[in-house]
């Protein structure tokens, strides 16, 4: 799609697709318009594209929904924002609250590795009140849902807020605009199950409007230790290194299930080892640095290729939901360590890999 103006952000660009009054001022960081990068090596016998959502202003897809939810919250006179989060929602909510000149209360699980450090840094840097609760994400979400029943002046900006999904459906619009139509498959990590549902809303809207000739099949990918939609039961103590999707009781489970069924898609689980293999491959072989939860989409794509769910030649989009910079500890732990040397050409040449020696 050709635009004659610079990108104006999700609310302005997709206003006619969003349930917002026409005249409310947008709270925006010019989110959206992220790259759809062709994979050079990860696809094998399939054309594969990477939707690089880490290129959003706070480094994740959450900004697409947050701009819509916060725009509406301001228009409705809310006094503060509140959310529970595994990290990215809190980073996004904190930034958009700052943009709106409004306080934010963000609630994250306490404990080692519960939330990636970069996400925590973003939330505190933006001046949000950050509360670490003794409990997991599902318990944190239950607590903030209870809080907003007592405080009508609070705006809940988790994906249980339907405006979050309305904003996030624009990811599907962009995929259609960038590819010219929907792909055969959309592979996407699933935590609280909002984003997969939002993408389906977006693909259905463009299909109904004749802007897309078809809709993709959805591949919802969960981490094996946090896979309620694969196992068909709630997981009380979800476990995975992919902390963003360490969620055992997804709020949008029903919506995600009906979306996957309607699309003739599939949910599958991948192990932490598979996630880390995809995470490293994306960085080392594609040059695309995403966070572990995002790499689950590629791990799931490979698993679906292997098991025959995805046939050779079918086109696929993997949604890489967040940037690798969110979690520097993980990046440093899985890669080769830097080496020290004296500042001489000889020492530097010794650091070259064996194949380049001499
Ligand atoms: C990088 O920030 O739930 O299935 O609180 O951060 O829509 O939940 C994050 C989720 C995938 C899963 N990839 O999306 C939060 C939060 C990344 C994420 C997901 C998340 P949903």
CSV table of C-alpha atoms and ligand atoms in Angstrom, one decimal:
chain,number,residue,atom,x,y,z
A,1,UNK,CA,0.0,0.0,0.0
A,2,UNK,CA,1.4,3.4,-1.0
A,3,UNK,CA,1.3,6.2,1.5
A,4,UNK,CA,1.8,9.9,0.5
A,5,UNK,CA,2.7,10.9,4.1
A,6,UNK,CA,5.1,9.8,6.8
A,7,UNK,CA,3.8,7.0,9.1
A,8,UNK,CA,1.4,8.4,11.7
A,9,UNK,CA,0.9,5.4,14.1
A,10,UNK,CA,-1.8,2.8,14.4
A,11,UNK,CA,-4.7,5.0,15.4
A,12,UNK,CA,-4.3,7.5,12.6
A,13,UNK,CA,-3.4,5.0,9.9
A,14,UNK,CA,-6.2,2.5,10.7
A,15,UNK,CA,-8.8,4.8,12.2
A,16,UNK,CA,-11.6,3.5,9.9
A,17,UNK,CA,-10.9,-0.1,11.2
A,18,UNK,CA,-10.9,0.9,14.9
A,19,UNK,CA,-13.9,1.4,17.2
A,20,UNK,CA,-12.8,4.8,18.4
A,21,UNK,CA,-14.8,8.1,18.1
A,22,UNK,CA,-13.4,10.0,15.1
A,23,UNK,CA,-12.2,13.1,17.0
A,24,UNK,CA,-10.3,11.7,20.0
A,25,UNK,CA,-6.6,12.8,20.0
A,26,UNK,CA,-4.3,9.8,19.6
A,27,UNK,CA,-1.8,8.9,22.3
A,28,UNK,CA,0.9,7.5,20.0
A,29,UNK,CA,4.6,6.7,19.8
A,30,UNK,CA,4.2,6.1,16.0
A,31,UNK,CA,4.0,2.3,16.6
A,32,UNK,CA,3.4,-0.2,13.8
A,33,UNK,CA,4.8,-0.3,10.2
A,34,UNK,CA,7.3,-3.0,11.3
A,35,UNK,CA,9.4,-4.9,8.8
A,36,UNK,CA,8.3,-8.2,7.2
A,37,UNK,CA,11.7,-9.6,6.6
A,38,UNK,CA,12.2,-12.6,4.2
A,39,UNK,CA,14.0,-15.4,6.0
A,40,UNK,CA,17.1,-16.4,4.0
A,41,UNK,CA,17.8,-19.7,5.7
A,42,UNK,CA,15.2,-20.6,8.3
A,43,UNK,CA,12.4,-21.6,5.9
A,44,UNK,CA,13.9,-24.6,4.1
A,45,UNK,CA,11.3,-25.7,1.5
A,46,UNK,CA,8.9,-23.0,2.5
A,47,UNK,CA,8.9,-19.3,1.7
A,48,UNK,CA,9.1,-17.8,5.2
A,49,UNK,CA,8.8,-14.2,6.4
A,50,UNK,CA,9.6,-12.7,9.8
A,51,UNK,CA,7.3,-10.0,11.2
A,52,UNK,CA,9.8,-8.1,13.3
A,53,UNK,CA,7.6,-6.7,16.0
A,54,UNK,CA,10.7,-5.8,18.1
A,55,UNK,CA,10.9,-2.7,15.9
A,56,UNK,CA,8.0,-1.1,17.7
A,57,UNK,CA,8.8,1.9,19.9
A,58,UNK,CA,9.0,-0.1,23.2
A,59,UNK,CA,10.3,-3.2,21.4
A,60,UNK,CA,7.2,-5.4,21.3
A,61,UNK,CA,3.9,-5.9,19.6
A,62,UNK,CA,2.1,-4.6,22.7
A,63,UNK,CA,2.4,-1.0,21.4
A,64,UNK,CA,-0.2,-1.7,18.7
A,65,UNK,CA,-2.8,-2.4,21.3
A,66,UNK,CA,-1.6,0.0,23.9
A,67,UNK,CA,-2.0,3.1,21.7
A,68,UNK,CA,-5.7,2.2,21.1
A,69,UNK,CA,-6.4,1.3,24.8
A,70,UNK,CA,-4.6,4.4,26.2
A,71,UNK,CA,-6.2,6.7,23.6
A,72,UNK,CA,-9.6,5.5,24.7
A,73,UNK,CA,-8.7,5.6,28.4
A,74,UNK,CA,-7.7,9.3,28.2
A,75,UNK,CA,-10.8,10.1,26.2
A,76,UNK,CA,-12.9,8.4,28.9
A,77,UNK,CA,-11.2,10.4,31.7
A,78,UNK,CA,-9.4,7.6,33.4
A,79,UNK,CA,-7.0,8.8,36.2
A,80,UNK,CA,-4.5,6.0,36.0
A,81,UNK,CA,-3.5,2.8,34.0
A,82,UNK,CA,-3.1,-0.6,35.5
A,83,UNK,CA,-1.9,-3.9,34.1
A,84,UNK,CA,-0.4,-7.3,35.1
A,85,UNK,CA,2.5,-8.4,33.0
A,86,UNK,CA,5.2,-10.8,32.2
A,87,UNK,CA,7.1,-7.7,31.2
A,88,UNK,CA,6.3,-6.4,27.7
A,89,UNK,CA,2.9,-5.1,28.6
A,90,UNK,CA,4.3,-3.3,31.6
A,91,UNK,CA,7.0,-1.7,29.4
A,92,UNK,CA,4.5,-0.6,26.8
A,93,UNK,CA,1.9,0.6,29.4
A,94,UNK,CA,4.5,2.6,31.2
A,95,UNK,CA,5.7,4.4,28.1
A,96,UNK,CA,2.2,5.2,26.9
A,97,UNK,CA,1.2,6.4,30.3
A,98,UNK,CA,4.2,8.7,30.3
A,99,UNK,CA,3.1,9.9,26.8
A,100,UNK,CA,-0.4,10.6,28.2
A,101,UNK,CA,0.9,12.3,31.3
A,102,UNK,CA,-0.9,9.7,33.4
A,103,UNK,CA,0.3,7.5,36.3
A,104,UNK,CA,0.6,3.7,35.8
A,105,UNK,CA,0.6,0.8,38.2
A,106,UNK,CA,2.2,-2.2,36.7
A,107,UNK,CA,2.2,-5.6,38.5
A,108,UNK,CA,4.7,-8.3,37.6
A,109,UNK,CA,5.6,-11.7,39.2
A,110,UNK,CA,8.4,-11.5,41.7
A,111,UNK,CA,11.3,-13.9,41.6
A,112,UNK,CA,14.6,-14.7,39.7
A,113,UNK,CA,14.0,-14.7,36.0
A,114,UNK,CA,10.3,-14.0,36.2
A,115,UNK,CA,10.6,-10.8,34.1
A,116,UNK,CA,13.5,-10.0,31.8
A,117,UNK,CA,15.6,-7.2,33.1
A,118,UNK,CA,15.3,-4.9,30.1
A,119,UNK,CA,11.5,-4.9,30.5
A,120,UNK,CA,11.7,-4.0,34.1
A,121,UNK,CA,14.2,-1.2,33.2
A,122,UNK,CA,11.8,0.2,30.7
A,123,UNK,CA,8.9,0.3,33.2
A,124,UNK,CA,10.8,2.0,36.0
A,125,UNK,CA,12.5,4.3,33.5
A,126,UNK,CA,9.1,5.6,32.3
A,127,UNK,CA,8.2,6.3,35.9
A,128,UNK,CA,5.6,3.6,36.4
A,129,UNK,CA,4.9,2.3,39.9
A,130,UNK,CA,6.2,-1.3,39.6
A,131,UNK,CA,4.9,-3.9,42.1
A,132,UNK,CA,6.4,-7.3,42.2
A,133,UNK,CA,3.8,-9.7,43.6
A,134,UNK,CA,4.5,-13.0,45.4
A,135,UNK,CA,2.7,-15.1,42.8
A,136,UNK,CA,2.8,-15.8,39.0
A,137,UNK,CA,1.3,-13.8,36.1
A,138,UNK,CA,-2.1,-15.5,36.3
A,139,UNK,CA,-2.4,-14.5,40.0
A,140,UNK,CA,-1.2,-11.0,39.2
A,141,UNK,CA,-3.9,-10.6,36.5
A,142,UNK,CA,-6.6,-11.9,38.8
A,143,UNK,CA,-5.5,-9.3,41.4
A,144,UNK,CA,-5.6,-6.3,38.9
A,145,UNK,CA,-9.0,-7.5,37.6
A,146,UNK,CA,-10.3,-7.3,41.1
A,147,UNK,CA,-8.7,-3.9,41.7
A,148,UNK,CA,-10.5,-2.3,38.7
A,149,UNK,CA,-13.9,-3.4,40.0
A,150,UNK,CA,-13.2,-1.2,43.0
A,151,UNK,CA,-11.7,1.7,41.2
A,152,UNK,CA,-13.8,3.0,38.2
A,153,UNK,CA,-11.1,5.7,37.7
A,154,UNK,CA,-8.6,3.0,36.7
A,155,UNK,CA,-8.2,1.8,33.1
A,156,UNK,CA,-7.2,-1.8,32.8
A,157,UNK,CA,-4.9,-2.2,29.8
A,158,UNK,CA,-4.3,-5.9,29.7
A,159,UNK,CA,-5.5,-7.8,26.6
A,160,UNK,CA,-8.8,-8.5,28.5
A,161,UNK,CA,-9.5,-4.9,27.4
A,162,UNK,CA,-11.0,-5.4,23.9
A,163,UNK,CA,-9.3,-2.3,22.6
A,164,UNK,CA,-5.9,-4.0,23.0
A,165,UNK,CA,-7.0,-6.7,20.5
A,166,UNK,CA,-8.5,-4.1,18.2
A,167,UNK,CA,-5.1,-2.4,18.0
A,168,UNK,CA,-3.1,-5.7,17.7
A,169,UNK,CA,-5.2,-6.9,14.7
A,170,UNK,CA,-3.4,-4.3,12.7
A,171,UNK,CA,-0.4,-6.7,12.6
A,172,UNK,CA,-2.5,-8.8,10.3
A,173,UNK,CA,-3.4,-5.8,8.1
A,174,UNK,CA,0.3,-5.0,7.7
A,175,UNK,CA,1.1,-8.6,6.8
A,176,UNK,CA,-1.5,-8.6,4.0
A,177,UNK,CA,-0.3,-5.2,2.8
A,178,UNK,CA,3.3,-6.3,2.8
A,179,UNK,CA,2.7,-9.7,1.1
A,180,UNK,CA,-0.1,-8.7,-1.1
A,181,UNK,CA,-2.4,-11.3,0.5
A,182,UNK,CA,-2.5,-13.5,3.6
A,183,UNK,CA,0.1,-16.3,3.8
A,184,UNK,CA,-0.8,-20.0,4.0
A,185,UNK,CA,0.2,-20.1,7.7
A,186,UNK,CA,0.8,-17.6,10.5
A,187,UNK,CA,3.0,-19.0,13.3
A,188,UNK,CA,2.7,-17.1,16.5
A,189,UNK,CA,3.7,-17.6,20.2
A,190,UNK,CA,0.8,-17.9,22.6
A,191,UNK,CA,0.9,-16.8,26.2
A,192,UNK,CA,-2.3,-15.0,27.4
A,193,UNK,CA,-3.7,-15.8,23.9
A,194,UNK,CA,-4.6,-12.3,23.0
A,195,UNK,CA,-2.4,-11.7,20.0
A,196,UNK,CA,-3.3,-14.9,18.1
A,197,UNK,CA,-7.0,-13.9,18.5
A,198,UNK,CA,-6.2,-10.3,17.4
A,199,UNK,CA,-4.4,-11.5,14.3
A,200,UNK,CA,-7.4,-13.7,13.4
A,201,UNK,CA,-9.7,-10.7,13.8
A,202,UNK,CA,-7.5,-8.7,11.5
A,203,UNK,CA,-7.3,-11.4,8.8
A,204,UNK,CA,-11.1,-11.9,8.9
A,205,UNK,CA,-11.7,-8.2,8.7
A,206,UNK,CA,-9.5,-7.8,5.6
A,207,UNK,CA,-11.0,-10.9,4.0
A,208,UNK,CA,-14.6,-9.7,4.6
A,209,UNK,CA,-13.7,-6.3,3.1
A,210,UNK,CA,-12.1,-7.9,0.1
A,211,UNK,CA,-8.7,-6.6,0.9
A,212,UNK,CA,-7.4,-10.1,1.2
A,213,UNK,CA,-8.4,-13.1,-1.0
A,214,UNK,CA,-7.9,-15.6,1.7
A,215,UNK,CA,-7.1,-16.2,5.4
A,216,UNK,CA,-4.1,-18.0,6.8
A,217,UNK,CA,-4.2,-21.1,9.0
A,218,UNK,CA,-3.0,-20.3,12.5
A,219,UNK,CA,-0.2,-22.2,14.2
A,220,UNK,CA,-0.3,-21.3,17.9
A,221,UNK,CA,2.9,-22.1,19.6
A,222,UNK,CA,3.3,-22.6,23.3
A,223,UNK,CA,6.3,-23.5,25.5
A,224,UNK,CA,6.0,-27.2,26.6
A,225,UNK,CA,6.0,-26.3,30.4
A,226,UNK,CA,3.3,-23.7,29.8
A,227,UNK,CA,1.0,-25.2,27.2
A,228,UNK,CA,-2.6,-25.2,28.5
A,229,UNK,CA,-4.1,-24.9,25.0
A,230,UNK,CA,-2.1,-28.0,23.8
A,231,UNK,CA,-2.8,-30.0,26.9
A,232,UNK,CA,-6.4,-28.9,27.3
A,233,UNK,CA,-6.1,-28.1,31.0
A,234,UNK,CA,-5.0,-25.1,33.1
A,235,UNK,CA,-1.4,-25.2,34.2
A,236,UNK,CA,-1.0,-23.9,37.8
A,237,UNK,CA,2.8,-23.6,37.8
A,238,UNK,CA,3.9,-22.9,34.3
A,239,UNK,CA,7.6,-23.3,33.6
A,240,UNK,CA,9.7,-22.3,30.7
A,241,UNK,CA,12.8,-20.1,30.0
A,242,UNK,CA,10.6,-18.0,27.8
A,243,UNK,CA,9.3,-15.9,30.6
A,244,UNK,CA,7.1,-13.7,28.4
A,245,UNK,CA,4.8,-16.7,27.7
A,246,UNK,CA,5.0,-18.3,31.2
A,247,UNK,CA,1.2,-18.3,31.5
A,248,UNK,CA,-0.9,-21.2,32.6
A,249,UNK,CA,-4.4,-19.8,32.5
A,250,UNK,CA,-4.7,-17.6,29.3
A,251,UNK,CA,-7.4,-15.0,29.6
A,252,UNK,CA,-8.3,-15.3,25.9
A,253,UNK,CA,-8.2,-19.1,25.8
A,254,UNK,CA,-11.7,-19.4,24.3
A,255,UNK,CA,-11.2,-16.8,21.7
A,256,UNK,CA,-7.9,-18.3,20.7
A,257,UNK,CA,-9.3,-21.8,20.5
A,258,UNK,CA,-12.2,-20.7,18.2
A,259,UNK,CA,-9.8,-18.8,16.0
A,260,UNK,CA,-7.5,-21.7,15.5
A,261,UNK,CA,-10.5,-24.1,14.8
A,262,UNK,CA,-12.0,-21.6,12.3
A,263,UNK,CA,-8.7,-21.2,10.5
A,264,UNK,CA,-8.2,-25.0,10.3
A,265,UNK,CA,-5.0,-24.4,12.3
A,266,UNK,CA,-3.2,-26.1,15.1
A,267,UNK,CA,-1.7,-25.6,18.6
A,268,UNK,CA,1.6,-27.2,19.4
A,269,UNK,CA,4.2,-27.1,22.1
A,270,UNK,CA,7.9,-26.8,21.8
A,271,UNK,CA,10.6,-27.5,24.4
A,272,UNK,CA,12.9,-24.9,25.9
A,273,UNK,CA,15.7,-26.5,23.9
A,274,UNK,CA,13.8,-26.0,20.6
A,275,UNK,CA,13.1,-22.4,21.6
A,276,UNK,CA,16.7,-21.7,22.3
A,277,UNK,CA,17.8,-23.4,19.0
A,278,UNK,CA,15.5,-21.1,17.1
A,279,UNK,CA,16.6,-18.1,19.1
A,280,UNK,CA,20.2,-18.7,18.2
A,281,UNK,CA,19.4,-19.5,14.6
A,282,UNK,CA,17.5,-16.3,14.1
A,283,UNK,CA,20.4,-14.2,15.5
A,284,UNK,CA,23.3,-16.1,14.0
A,285,UNK,CA,21.9,-17.2,10.6
A,286,UNK,CA,19.3,-14.5,9.9
A,287,UNK,CA,20.7,-11.5,11.7
A,288,UNK,CA,17.4,-11.0,13.6
A,289,UNK,CA,17.7,-10.6,17.3
A,290,UNK,CA,14.4,-11.4,19.1
A,291,UNK,CA,13.6,-12.6,22.6
A,292,UNK,CA,13.2,-16.3,23.4
A,293,UNK,CA,9.3,-16.2,23.6
A,294,UNK,CA,9.3,-14.8,20.0
A,295,UNK,CA,11.6,-17.5,18.8
A,296,UNK,CA,9.0,-20.1,19.8
A,297,UNK,CA,7.2,-19.1,16.6
A,298,UNK,CA,10.1,-20.4,14.5
A,299,UNK,CA,10.6,-23.5,16.7
A,300,UNK,CA,6.9,-24.2,16.1
A,301,UNK,CA,7.2,-23.7,12.4
A,302,UNK,CA,10.1,-26.2,12.3
A,303,UNK,CA,8.1,-28.7,14.4
A,304,UNK,CA,5.1,-28.3,12.1
A,305,UNK,CA,7.3,-28.8,9.0
A,306,UNK,CA,8.8,-31.9,10.6
A,307,UNK,CA,5.4,-33.4,11.5
A,308,UNK,CA,3.8,-32.5,8.2
A,309,UNK,CA,1.3,-29.9,9.4
A,310,UNK,CA,3.0,-27.4,7.1
A,311,UNK,CA,3.5,-28.8,3.6
A,312,UNK,CA,6.5,-27.9,1.4
A,313,UNK,CA,5.9,-24.7,-0.6
A,314,UNK,CA,3.3,-23.3,1.7
A,315,UNK,CA,4.1,-19.7,2.6
A,316,UNK,CA,4.5,-18.8,6.3
A,317,UNK,CA,4.9,-15.8,8.5
A,318,UNK,CA,6.5,-16.1,11.9
A,319,UNK,CA,5.6,-13.3,14.2
A,320,UNK,CA,8.7,-12.3,16.2
A,321,UNK,CA,6.9,-10.5,19.0
A,322,UNK,CA,9.7,-8.8,20.9
A,323,UNK,CA,13.3,-7.7,20.6
A,324,UNK,CA,16.3,-9.6,22.0
A,325,UNK,CA,17.5,-6.5,23.8
A,326,UNK,CA,14.8,-7.1,26.4
A,327,UNK,CA,16.7,-10.0,27.8
A,328,UNK,CA,20.5,-9.4,27.6
A,329,UNK,CA,21.3,-12.0,30.2
A,330,UNK,CA,19.9,-14.7,28.0
A,331,UNK,CA,21.7,-13.5,25.0
A,332,UNK,CA,25.0,-13.5,26.8
A,333,UNK,CA,24.4,-16.9,28.4
A,334,UNK,CA,23.8,-18.8,25.1
A,335,UNK,CA,26.5,-17.1,22.9
A,336,UNK,CA,30.3,-17.4,22.8
A,337,UNK,CA,31.8,-15.1,25.4
A,338,UNK,CA,33.9,-12.1,24.3
A,339,UNK,CA,37.7,-12.6,24.6
A,340,UNK,CA,40.2,-10.1,25.9
A,341,UNK,CA,43.3,-9.0,23.9
A,342,UNK,CA,46.0,-6.4,23.8
A,343,UNK,CA,45.3,-3.5,21.4
A,344,UNK,CA,47.6,-4.8,18.7
A,345,UNK,CA,46.8,-6.2,15.2
A,346,UNK,CA,48.6,-9.4,16.1
A,347,UNK,CA,46.4,-10.1,19.1
A,348,UNK,CA,43.2,-9.2,17.2
A,349,UNK,CA,44.2,-11.5,14.3
A,350,UNK,CA,44.7,-14.4,16.8
A,351,UNK,CA,41.0,-13.9,17.8
A,352,UNK,CA,39.8,-14.8,14.3
A,353,UNK,CA,38.2,-18.2,13.9
A,354,UNK,CA,40.5,-21.1,12.6
A,355,UNK,CA,39.1,-21.0,9.1
A,356,UNK,CA,40.3,-17.4,8.7
A,357,UNK,CA,43.7,-17.9,10.3
A,358,UNK,CA,46.7,-17.2,7.9
B,1,LIG,C1,7.4,-11.3,23.4
B,1,LIG,O1,3.6,-8.7,28.6
B,1,LIG,O2,1.5,-11.4,28.4
B,1,LIG,O3,-0.6,-14.6,23.7
B,1,LIG,O4,2.2,-9.4,30.1
B,1,LIG,O5,5.7,-10.6,25.6
B,1,LIG,O6,-1.1,-12.2,23.4
B,1,LIG,O7,-0.2,-13.1,25.6
B,1,LIG,C2,3.4,-10.9,27.0
B,1,LIG,C3,3.1,-11.8,26.0
B,1,LIG,C4,4.4,-13.4,23.0
B,1,LIG,C5,2.3,-13.8,24.1
B,1,LIG,N1,5.6,-12.8,22.8
B,1,LIG,O8,1.3,-13.0,23.6
B,1,LIG,C6,2.8,-9.5,29.0
B,1,LIG,C7,2.5,-10.7,28.1
B,1,LIG,C8,6.1,-11.9,23.7
B,1,LIG,C9,5.2,-11.5,24.8
B,1,LIG,C10,3.6,-13.1,24.0
B,1,LIG,C11,4.0,-12.1,24.9
B,1,LIG,P1,-0.2,-13.2,24.1
